[in-house]
Amino acid sequence: MSKVLFVSSEAYPLIKTGGLGDVAGSLPLALSALGEETHLLLPAYPQVKQQLANTKQLASSRYYGLEVSLLETHLPESKVPVWLVDCPAAYDRPGGPYLDNNGQPWHDNALRFALFCKVAVDIALAKLDLQWQPDVVHCNDWQTGLIPALLHPYKERPATLFTIHNLAYQGLFDHQTFLDLALPSALWHPDYLEFYGQLSFIKGGLVFADRINAVSPTYAREILQAEFGNGIDGLLRHRQDRLSGILNGIDQTVWNPATDPHLAANYDSTTLARKGENKTALQQQLGLPVNEKVPLIGMVSRLVEQKGLDIILAGMAEMVKRPLQLVILGSGDVHYELQLIEWASRHPDKLHVVIGYNEALSHQIEAGSDLFLMPSTFEPCGLNQLYSLRYATLPIVRNVGGLADSVTDTNTITLASKSANGFVITEHSTQAMLTTIKRALRHYENSKVWRQLQRTAMAADFSWQRSAAQYIALYQQALRDRDQHTP
Ligand code: ADP
Ligand code: GLC
């Protein structure tokens, strides 16, 4: 069993903006349950500190001239230790972890996450006198990318794993920032951190980690091609022998329709009829016509290009003509928010849009909808389709990334084999999305078939058990790779 330092810029329920938060709030628990000695490292944002009463100071030091303390606490209702990098000058401000209240990236994000990485490196090299040194440092996304790069020169270092949750976010900054961060000058090279004249945080992970993985097998293959490679596919092809894919799991306690405290009525696969009560409650709550028969399509998403907003908006005129209701919860790019609000104001009986972040409503939409829409252009894993399957809400998804690895399209063959659990859009176009929605609505008319699809969806096992075991095997592989390649 290994000692694992799990480094993430967000973790549910302490702080979350998307799926990374869900993963970092649940995978460490699954790893611990399997015997790995896991510590989670997180910046001490104000939202995090507010939720935690008892923190203990373990160490203090200065980074970039700023006072930094390391605080110890636990993930709520668990024994997994959380170490918080407390640097008020970097993290204690109103706003999100990455963006200010106007939706703009913090001007000092490079410094905020370089500092975070430096603390992780000092823990990894046992420089903070904590009486604990990890065997493996598990890094997640660009905010942690400098860790493998900074650890690489050390002979006695832990192995490193870098997990790609989303290659589209790379942490790019100008050359002056590289100089300001006082990073080793040798790293300014196209083979290392330089990316077309810019500093790339993510390259630190992709170039230097002993092992790299993406959050689904299909995405791990897709990012080797230019179409999904975000300009960095050449490097990934070069490191292909170190790259694999592991599908995310879900927290089955937080996302369980049988016990979910946010629902009007709890249900499981033997009491599926009760799911309808959640639909009625949702329609009432949002002021939509209450009608059990009309198919209700839900969507909970960051409102960004990745999530297929362009084809949804282009198809809206058609959708509002159909006998259906659409509920969208999300926040993100202002131009998408405004267009959605405009459509909703013109068709209040068809479309309800809630702009903002709302945990309870996200659960209520999962439970109250018949179908869940996710026409992403790319999707490294996607968690909402997994939640939807568990809530017997059939997902309508693009055949990309983790969506392709979790949703099986409904057709004669998959119906006969009882493997169908949703509806797959085979190309990124409004027409293809509308055709698939139409097909889903046809199946909705047949209540016997629909029940079978729902039962298959609910029976799928996306718990962390299997994926956490795959991560443990990957840690072992990373340790072997480190030993083979360290001079
Ligand atoms: P991504 O990480 O790309 O945003 P995922 O499907 O992996 O996509 O995860 C998104 C997570 O964030 C899910 O848990 C989803 O329920 C949640 N989420 C996204 N937008 C909102 C919102 N507006 N309100 C509440 N939860 C949201
Ligand atoms: C990213 C991806 C999403 C994935 C999540 C957690 O935000 O966009 O597909 O599920 O990370 O790994």
PDB file of N, CA, C and O in Angstrom, residues 217-277:
ATOM      1  N   PRO A 217     -11.132   5.984 -21.068  1.00  0.00           N
ATOM      2  CA  PRO A 217     -10.300   5.342 -22.091  1.00  0.00           C
ATOM      3  C   PRO A 217     -10.451   6.008 -23.463  1.00  0.00           C
ATOM      4  O   PRO A 217      -9.471   6.217 -24.173  1.00  0.00           O
ATOM      5  N   THR A 218     -11.686   6.371 -23.824  1.00  0.00           N
ATOM      6  CA  THR A 218     -11.872   6.971 -25.150  1.00  0.00           C
ATOM      7  C   THR A 218     -11.175   8.325 -25.247  1.00  0.00           C
ATOM      8  O   THR A 218     -10.507   8.627 -26.241  1.00  0.00           O
ATOM      9  N   TYR A 219     -11.295   9.167 -24.196  1.00  0.00           N
ATOM     10  CA  TYR A 219     -10.620  10.479 -24.240  1.00  0.00           C
ATOM     11  C   TYR A 219      -9.108  10.296 -24.306  1.00  0.00           C
ATOM     12  O   TYR A 219      -8.413  11.051 -24.997  1.00  0.00           O
ATOM     13  N   ALA A 220      -8.591   9.265 -23.642  1.00  0.00           N
ATOM     14  CA  ALA A 220      -7.143   9.016 -23.673  1.00  0.00           C
ATOM     15  C   ALA A 220      -6.692   8.726 -25.109  1.00  0.00           C
ATOM     16  O   ALA A 220      -5.571   9.057 -25.490  1.00  0.00           O
ATOM     17  N   ARG A 221      -7.557   8.110 -25.904  1.00  0.00           N
ATOM     18  CA  ARG A 221      -7.214   7.868 -27.312  1.00  0.00           C
ATOM     19  C   ARG A 221      -7.458   9.124 -28.151  1.00  0.00           C
ATOM     20  O   ARG A 221      -6.649   9.478 -29.005  1.00  0.00           O
ATOM     21  N   GLU A 222      -8.587   9.813 -27.873  1.00  0.00           N
ATOM     22  CA  GLU A 222      -8.944  10.975 -28.695  1.00  0.00           C
ATOM     23  C   GLU A 222      -7.872  12.064 -28.656  1.00  0.00           C
ATOM     24  O   GLU A 222      -7.583  12.697 -29.676  1.00  0.00           O
ATOM     25  N   ILE A 223      -7.276  12.289 -27.478  1.00  0.00           N
ATOM     26  CA  ILE A 223      -6.330  13.419 -27.360  1.00  0.00           C
ATOM     27  C   ILE A 223      -5.015  13.174 -28.102  1.00  0.00           C
ATOM     28  O   ILE A 223      -4.176  14.062 -28.163  1.00  0.00           O
ATOM     29  N   LEU A 224      -4.877  11.995 -28.679  1.00  0.00           N
ATOM     30  CA  LEU A 224      -3.698  11.753 -29.512  1.00  0.00           C
ATOM     31  C   LEU A 224      -3.914  12.302 -30.927  1.00  0.00           C
ATOM     32  O   LEU A 224      -2.997  12.331 -31.739  1.00  0.00           O
ATOM     33  N   GLN A 225      -5.154  12.729 -31.215  1.00  0.00           N
ATOM     34  CA  GLN A 225      -5.453  13.254 -32.548  1.00  0.00           C
ATOM     35  C   GLN A 225      -5.600  14.774 -32.481  1.00  0.00           C
ATOM     36  O   GLN A 225      -6.022  15.313 -31.459  1.00  0.00           O
ATOM     37  N   ALA A 226      -5.288  15.417 -33.617  1.00  0.00           N
ATOM     38  CA  ALA A 226      -5.349  16.879 -33.673  1.00  0.00           C
ATOM     39  C   ALA A 226      -6.737  17.403 -33.274  1.00  0.00           C
ATOM     40  O   ALA A 226      -6.858  18.413 -32.588  1.00  0.00           O
ATOM     41  N   GLU A 227      -7.801  16.697 -33.668  1.00  0.00           N
ATOM     42  CA  GLU A 227      -9.161  17.188 -33.422  1.00  0.00           C
ATOM     43  C   GLU A 227      -9.438  17.428 -31.939  1.00  0.00           C
ATOM     44  O   GLU A 227     -10.162  18.347 -31.565  1.00  0.00           O
ATOM     45  N   PHE A 228      -8.878  16.584 -31.074  1.00  0.00           N
ATOM     46  CA  PHE A 228      -9.150  16.708 -29.642  1.00  0.00           C
ATOM     47  C   PHE A 228      -7.889  17.103 -28.853  1.00  0.00           C
ATOM     48  O   PHE A 228      -7.916  17.163 -27.634  1.00  0.00           O
ATOM     49  N   GLY A 229      -6.784  17.323 -29.580  1.00  0.00           N
ATOM     50  CA  GLY A 229      -5.485  17.451 -28.918  1.00  0.00           C
ATOM     51  C   GLY A 229      -5.126  18.835 -28.426  1.00  0.00           C
ATOM     52  O   GLY A 229      -4.082  19.012 -27.796  1.00  0.00           O
ATOM     53  N   ASN A 230      -5.945  19.851 -28.726  1.00  0.00           N
ATOM     54  CA  ASN A 230      -5.689  21.219 -28.268  1.00  0.00           C
ATOM     55  C   ASN A 230      -4.247  21.665 -28.529  1.00  0.00           C
ATOM     56  O   ASN A 230      -3.634  22.317 -27.672  1.00  0.00           O
ATOM     57  N   GLY A 231      -3.702  21.269 -29.668  1.00  0.00           N
ATOM     58  CA  GLY A 231      -2.368  21.707 -30.047  1.00  0.00           C
ATOM     59  C   GLY A 231      -1.247  20.957 -29.360  1.00  0.00           C
ATOM     60  O   GLY A 231      -0.071  21.197 -29.619  1.00  0.00           O
ATOM     61  N   ILE A 232      -1.604  20.020 -28.483  1.00  0.00           N
ATOM     62  CA  ILE A 232      -0.586  19.371 -27.663  1.00  0.00           C
ATOM     63  C   ILE A 232      -0.535  17.869 -27.931  1.00  0.00           C
ATOM     64  O   ILE A 232       0.166  17.110 -27.257  1.00  0.00           O
ATOM     65  N   ASP A 233      -1.274  17.439 -28.996  1.00  0.00           N
ATOM     66  CA  ASP A 233      -1.366  16.007 -29.309  1.00  0.00           C
ATOM     67  C   ASP A 233      -0.008  15.426 -29.698  1.00  0.00           C
ATOM     68  O   ASP A 233       0.248  14.239 -29.449  1.00  0.00           O
ATOM     69  N   GLY A 234       0.866  16.254 -30.292  1.00  0.00           N
ATOM     70  CA  GLY A 234       2.197  15.750 -30.679  1.00  0.00           C
ATOM     71  C   GLY A 234       2.954  15.274 -29.453  1.00  0.00           C
ATOM     72  O   GLY A 234       3.514  14.168 -29.429  1.00  0.00           O
ATOM     73  N   LEU A 235       2.941  16.093 -28.402  1.00  0.00           N
ATOM     74  CA  LEU A 235       3.613  15.716 -27.151  1.00  0.00           C
ATOM     75  C   LEU A 235       2.977  14.449 -26.569  1.00  0.00           C
ATOM     76  O   LEU A 235       3.679  13.544 -26.092  1.00  0.00           O
ATOM     77  N   LEU A 236       1.655  14.382 -26.628  1.00  0.00           N
ATOM     78  CA  LEU A 236       0.989  13.200 -26.061  1.00  0.00           C
ATOM     79  C   LEU A 236       1.321  11.936 -26.855  1.00  0.00           C
ATOM     80  O   LEU A 236       1.499  10.865 -26.266  1.00  0.00           O
ATOM     81  N   ARG A 237       1.432  12.089 -28.168  1.00  0.00           N
ATOM     82  CA  ARG A 237       1.827  10.909 -28.966  1.00  0.00           C
ATOM     83  C   ARG A 237       3.236  10.480 -28.569  1.00  0.00           C
ATOM     84  O   ARG A 237       3.521   9.291 -28.445  1.00  0.00           O
ATOM     85  N   HIS A 238       4.079  11.473 -28.324  1.00  0.00           N
ATOM     86  CA  HIS A 238       5.453  11.181 -27.909  1.00  0.00           C
ATOM     87  C   HIS A 238       5.472  10.414 -26.578  1.00  0.00           C
ATOM     88  O   HIS A 238       6.323   9.557 -26.355  1.00  0.00           O
ATOM     89  N   ARG A 239       4.524  10.707 -25.699  1.00  0.00           N
ATOM     90  CA  ARG A 239       4.496  10.053 -24.379  1.00  0.00           C
ATOM     91  C   ARG A 239       3.413   8.965 -24.293  1.00  0.00           C
ATOM     92  O   ARG A 239       3.010   8.554 -23.192  1.00  0.00           O
ATOM     93  N   GLN A 240       2.976   8.521 -25.440  1.00  0.00           N
ATOM     94  CA  GLN A 240       1.860   7.581 -25.527  1.00  0.00           C
ATOM     95  C   GLN A 240       2.045   6.332 -24.653  1.00  0.00           C
ATOM     96  O   GLN A 240       1.085   5.814 -24.097  1.00  0.00           O
ATOM     97  N   ASP A 241       3.304   5.864 -24.533  1.00  0.00           N
ATOM     98  CA  ASP A 241       3.532   4.641 -23.748  1.00  0.00           C
ATOM     99  C   ASP A 241       3.303   4.878 -22.255  1.00  0.00           C
ATOM    100  O   ASP A 241       3.215   3.928 -21.480  1.00  0.00           O
ATOM    101  N   ARG A 242       3.213   6.140 -21.839  1.00  0.00           N
ATOM    102  CA  ARG A 242       2.958   6.434 -20.412  1.00  0.00           C
ATOM    103  C   ARG A 242       1.510   6.862 -20.163  1.00  0.00           C
ATOM    104  O   ARG A 242       1.168   7.253 -19.057  1.00  0.00           O
ATOM    105  N   LEU A 243       0.693   6.876 -21.215  1.00  0.00           N
ATOM    106  CA  LEU A 243      -0.658   7.445 -21.123  1.00  0.00           C
ATOM    107  C   LEU A 243      -1.723   6.345 -21.155  1.00  0.00           C
ATOM    108  O   LEU A 243      -1.663   5.451 -21.987  1.00  0.00           O
ATOM    109  N   SER A 244      -2.688   6.427 -20.236  1.00  0.00           N
ATOM    110  CA  SER A 244      -3.806   5.476 -20.258  1.00  0.00           C
ATOM    111  C   SER A 244      -5.091   6.206 -19.854  1.00  0.00           C
ATOM    112  O   SER A 244      -5.065   7.410 -19.585  1.00  0.00           O
ATOM    113  N   GLY A 245      -6.186   5.468 -19.814  1.00  0.00           N
ATOM    114  CA  GLY A 245      -7.458   6.094 -19.453  1.00  0.00           C
ATOM    115  C   GLY A 245      -8.159   5.317 -18.348  1.00  0.00           C
ATOM    116  O   GLY A 245      -8.146   4.084 -18.362  1.00  0.00           O
ATOM    117  N   ILE A 246      -8.709   6.034 -17.384  1.00  0.00           N
ATOM    118  CA  ILE A 246      -9.503   5.393 -16.320  1.00  0.00           C
ATOM    119  C   ILE A 246     -10.814   6.183 -16.195  1.00  0.00           C
ATOM    120  O   ILE A 246     -10.783   7.390 -15.957  1.00  0.00           O
ATOM    121  N   LEU A 247     -11.916   5.479 -16.366  1.00  0.00           N
ATOM    122  CA  LEU A 247     -13.221   6.152 -16.276  1.00  0.00           C
ATOM    123  C   LEU A 247     -13.486   6.585 -14.836  1.00  0.00           C
ATOM    124  O   LEU A 247     -13.272   5.806 -13.899  1.00  0.00           O
ATOM    125  N   ASN A 248     -13.954   7.831 -14.660  1.00  0.00           N
ATOM    126  CA  ASN A 248     -14.311   8.289 -13.315  1.00  0.00           C
ATOM    127  C   ASN A 248     -15.411   7.427 -12.710  1.00  0.00           C
ATOM    128  O   ASN A 248     -16.273   6.904 -13.423  1.00  0.00           O
ATOM    129  N   GLY A 249     -15.417   7.340 -11.405  1.00  0.00           N
ATOM    130  CA  GLY A 249     -16.552   6.763 -10.702  1.00  0.00           C
ATOM    131  C   GLY A 249     -17.424   7.892 -10.164  1.00  0.00           C
ATOM    132  O   GLY A 249     -17.153   9.074 -10.395  1.00  0.00           O
ATOM    133  N   ILE A 250     -18.480   7.524  -9.455  1.00  0.00           N
ATOM    134  CA  ILE A 250     -19.322   8.546  -8.813  1.00  0.00           C
ATOM    135  C   ILE A 250     -19.475   8.226  -7.327  1.00  0.00           C
ATOM    136  O   ILE A 250     -19.330   7.071  -6.917  1.00  0.00           O
ATOM    137  N   ASP A 251     -19.755   9.252  -6.556  1.00  0.00           N
ATOM    138  CA  ASP A 251     -20.025   9.062  -5.143  1.00  0.00           C
ATOM    139  C   ASP A 251     -21.466   8.579  -5.015  1.00  0.00           C
ATOM    140  O   ASP A 251     -22.424   9.334  -5.218  1.00  0.00           O
ATOM    141  N   GLN A 252     -21.602   7.295  -4.679  1.00  0.00           N
ATOM    142  CA  GLN A 252     -22.945   6.703  -4.676  1.00  0.00           C
ATOM    143  C   GLN A 252     -23.739   7.029  -3.421  1.00  0.00           C
ATOM    144  O   GLN A 252     -24.898   6.650  -3.304  1.00  0.00           O
ATOM    145  N   THR A 253     -23.099   7.715  -2.483  1.00  0.00           N
ATOM    146  CA  THR A 253     -23.863   8.177  -1.319  1.00  0.00           C
ATOM    147  C   THR A 253     -24.501   9.513  -1.631  1.00  0.00           C
ATOM    148  O   THR A 253     -25.684   9.752  -1.344  1.00  0.00           O
ATOM    149  N   VAL A 254     -23.708  10.408  -2.230  1.00  0.00           N
ATOM    150  CA  VAL A 254     -24.229  11.736  -2.569  1.00  0.00           C
ATOM    151  C   VAL A 254     -25.282  11.624  -3.675  1.00  0.00           C
ATOM    152  O   VAL A 254     -26.290  12.327  -3.659  1.00  0.00           O
ATOM    153  N   TRP A 255     -25.034  10.733  -4.637  1.00  0.00           N
ATOM    154  CA  TRP A 255     -25.938  10.595  -5.791  1.00  0.00           C
ATOM    155  C   TRP A 255     -26.670   9.260  -5.693  1.00  0.00           C
ATOM    156  O   TRP A 255     -26.297   8.285  -6.330  1.00  0.00           O
ATOM    157  N   ASN A 256     -27.672   9.219  -4.851  1.00  0.00           N
ATOM    158  CA  ASN A 256     -28.451   7.998  -4.666  1.00  0.00           C
ATOM    159  C   ASN A 256     -29.931   8.360  -4.571  1.00  0.00           C
ATOM    160  O   ASN A 256     -30.362   8.950  -3.577  1.00  0.00           O
ATOM    161  N   PRO A 257     -30.737   8.026  -5.610  1.00  0.00           N
ATOM    162  CA  PRO A 257     -32.141   8.453  -5.591  1.00  0.00           C
ATOM    163  C   PRO A 257     -32.929   7.840  -4.431  1.00  0.00           C
ATOM    164  O   PRO A 257     -33.974   8.368  -4.051  1.00  0.00           O
ATOM    165  N   ALA A 258     -32.413   6.750  -3.861  1.00  0.00           N
ATOM    166  CA  ALA A 258     -33.138   6.100  -2.755  1.00  0.00           C
ATOM    167  C   ALA A 258     -32.992   6.876  -1.451  1.00  0.00           C
ATOM    168  O   ALA A 258     -33.828   6.731  -0.553  1.00  0.00           O
ATOM    169  N   THR A 259     -31.971   7.708  -1.343  1.00  0.00           N
ATOM    170  CA  THR A 259     -31.742   8.411  -0.072  1.00  0.00           C
ATOM    171  C   THR A 259     -31.521   9.915  -0.237  1.00  0.00           C
ATOM    172  O   THR A 259     -31.384  10.628   0.748  1.00  0.00           O
ATOM    173  N   ASP A 260     -31.486  10.402  -1.466  1.00  0.00           N
ATOM    174  CA  ASP A 260     -31.147  11.807  -1.747  1.00  0.00           C
ATOM    175  C   ASP A 260     -32.085  12.758  -0.976  1.00  0.00           C
ATOM    176  O   ASP A 260     -33.293  12.786  -1.224  1.00  0.00           O
ATOM    177  N   PRO A 261     -31.549  13.553  -0.048  1.00  0.00           N
ATOM    178  CA  PRO A 261     -32.406  14.412   0.768  1.00  0.00           C
ATOM    179  C   PRO A 261     -33.028  15.576  -0.015  1.00  0.00           C
ATOM    180  O   PRO A 261     -33.955  16.227   0.479  1.00  0.00           O
ATOM    181  N   HIS A 262     -32.532  15.845  -1.229  1.00  0.00           N
ATOM    182  CA  HIS A 262     -33.068  16.983  -1.997  1.00  0.00           C
ATOM    183  C   HIS A 262     -34.353  16.631  -2.746  1.00  0.00           C
ATOM    184  O   HIS A 262     -35.009  17.505  -3.290  1.00  0.00           O
ATOM    185  N   LEU A 263     -34.715  15.335  -2.794  1.00  0.00           N
ATOM    186  CA  LEU A 263     -35.830  14.930  -3.661  1.00  0.00           C
ATOM    187  C   LEU A 263     -37.186  14.996  -2.967  1.00  0.00           C
ATOM    188  O   LEU A 263     -37.289  14.803  -1.751  1.00  0.00           O
ATOM    189  N   ALA A 264     -38.232  15.225  -3.773  1.00  0.00           N
ATOM    190  CA  ALA A 264     -39.602  15.213  -3.251  1.00  0.00           C
ATOM    191  C   ALA A 264     -39.980  13.779  -2.882  1.00  0.00           C
ATOM    192  O   ALA A 264     -40.699  13.535  -1.921  1.00  0.00           O
ATOM    193  N   ALA A 265     -39.500  12.813  -3.679  1.00  0.00           N
ATOM    194  CA  ALA A 265     -39.797  11.400  -3.387  1.00  0.00           C
ATOM    195  C   ALA A 265     -38.572  10.566  -3.717  1.00  0.00           C
ATOM    196  O   ALA A 265     -37.995  10.705  -4.798  1.00  0.00           O
ATOM    197  N   ASN A 266     -38.176   9.725  -2.780  1.00  0.00           N
ATOM    198  CA  ASN A 266     -37.044   8.826  -3.050  1.00  0.00           C
ATOM    199  C   ASN A 266     -37.539   7.583  -3.772  1.00  0.00           C
ATOM    200  O   ASN A 266     -38.694   7.196  -3.632  1.00  0.00           O
ATOM    201  N   TYR A 267     -36.655   6.991  -4.587  1.00  0.00           N
ATOM    202  CA  TYR A 267     -37.052   5.802  -5.351  1.00  0.00           C
ATOM    203  C   TYR A 267     -35.834   4.958  -5.671  1.00  0.00           C
ATOM    204  O   TYR A 267     -34.696   5.425  -5.612  1.00  0.00           O
ATOM    205  N   ASP A 268     -36.123   3.679  -5.994  1.00  0.00           N
ATOM    206  CA  ASP A 268     -35.065   2.821  -6.523  1.00  0.00           C
ATOM    207  C   ASP A 268     -35.645   2.060  -7.719  1.00  0.00           C
ATOM    208  O   ASP A 268     -36.761   2.377  -8.157  1.00  0.00           O
ATOM    209  N   SER A 269     -34.940   1.033  -8.188  1.00  0.00           N
ATOM    210  CA  SER A 269     -35.411   0.397  -9.418  1.00  0.00           C
ATOM    211  C   SER A 269     -36.714  -0.369  -9.214  1.00  0.00           C
ATOM    212  O   SER A 269     -37.407  -0.686 -10.179  1.00  0.00           O
ATOM    213  N   THR A 270     -37.070  -0.644  -7.971  1.00  0.00           N
ATOM    214  CA  THR A 270     -38.337  -1.358  -7.733  1.00  0.00           C
ATOM    215  C   THR A 270     -39.497  -0.390  -7.463  1.00  0.00           C
ATOM    216  O   THR A 270     -40.645  -0.804  -7.406  1.00  0.00           O
ATOM    217  N   THR A 271     -39.182   0.886  -7.297  1.00  0.00           N
ATOM    218  CA  THR A 271     -40.247   1.862  -7.021  1.00  0.00           C
ATOM    219  C   THR A 271     -40.170   3.019  -8.008  1.00  0.00           C
ATOM    220  O   THR A 271     -40.339   4.191  -7.640  1.00  0.00           O
ATOM    221  N   LEU A 272     -39.904   2.662  -9.275  1.00  0.00           N
ATOM    222  CA  LEU A 272     -39.668   3.699 -10.284  1.00  0.00           C
ATOM    223  C   LEU A 272     -40.860   4.631 -10.504  1.00  0.00           C
ATOM    224  O   LEU A 272     -40.687   5.774 -10.926  1.00  0.00           O
ATOM    225  N   ALA A 273     -42.057   4.139 -10.210  1.00  0.00           N
ATOM    226  CA  ALA A 273     -43.237   4.970 -10.418  1.00  0.00           C
ATOM    227  C   ALA A 273     -43.140   6.254  -9.592  1.00  0.00           C
ATOM    228  O   ALA A 273     -43.677   7.299  -9.975  1.00  0.00           O
ATOM    229  N   ARG A 274     -42.436   6.174  -8.486  1.00  0.00           N
ATOM    230  CA  ARG A 274     -42.338   7.353  -7.606  1.00  0.00           C
ATOM    231  C   ARG A 274     -41.468   8.460  -8.209  1.00  0.00           C
ATOM    232  O   ARG A 274     -41.501   9.602  -7.758  1.00  0.00           O
ATOM    233  N   LYS A 275     -40.675   8.113  -9.210  1.00  0.00           N
ATOM    234  CA  LYS A 275     -39.846   9.128  -9.873  1.00  0.00           C
ATOM    235  C   LYS A 275     -40.728  10.274 -10.392  1.00  0.00           C
ATOM    236  O   LYS A 275     -40.330  11.438 -10.372  1.00  0.00           O
ATOM    237  N   GLY A 276     -41.962   9.909 -10.831  1.00  0.00           N
ATOM    238  CA  GLY A 276     -42.900  10.900 -11.367  1.00  0.00           C
ATOM    239  C   GLY A 276     -43.227  12.011 -10.374  1.00  0.00           C
ATOM    240  O   GLY A 276     -43.486  13.158 -10.768  1.00  0.00           O
ATOM    241  N   GLU A 277     -43.203  11.697  -9.104  1.00  0.00           N
ATOM    242  CA  GLU A 277     -43.495  12.739  -8.094  1.00  0.00           C
ATOM    243  C   GLU A 277     -42.437  13.843  -8.139  1.00  0.00           C
ATOM    244  O   GLU A 277     -42.722  15.000  -7.859  1.00  0.00           O
TER     245      GLU A 277
END
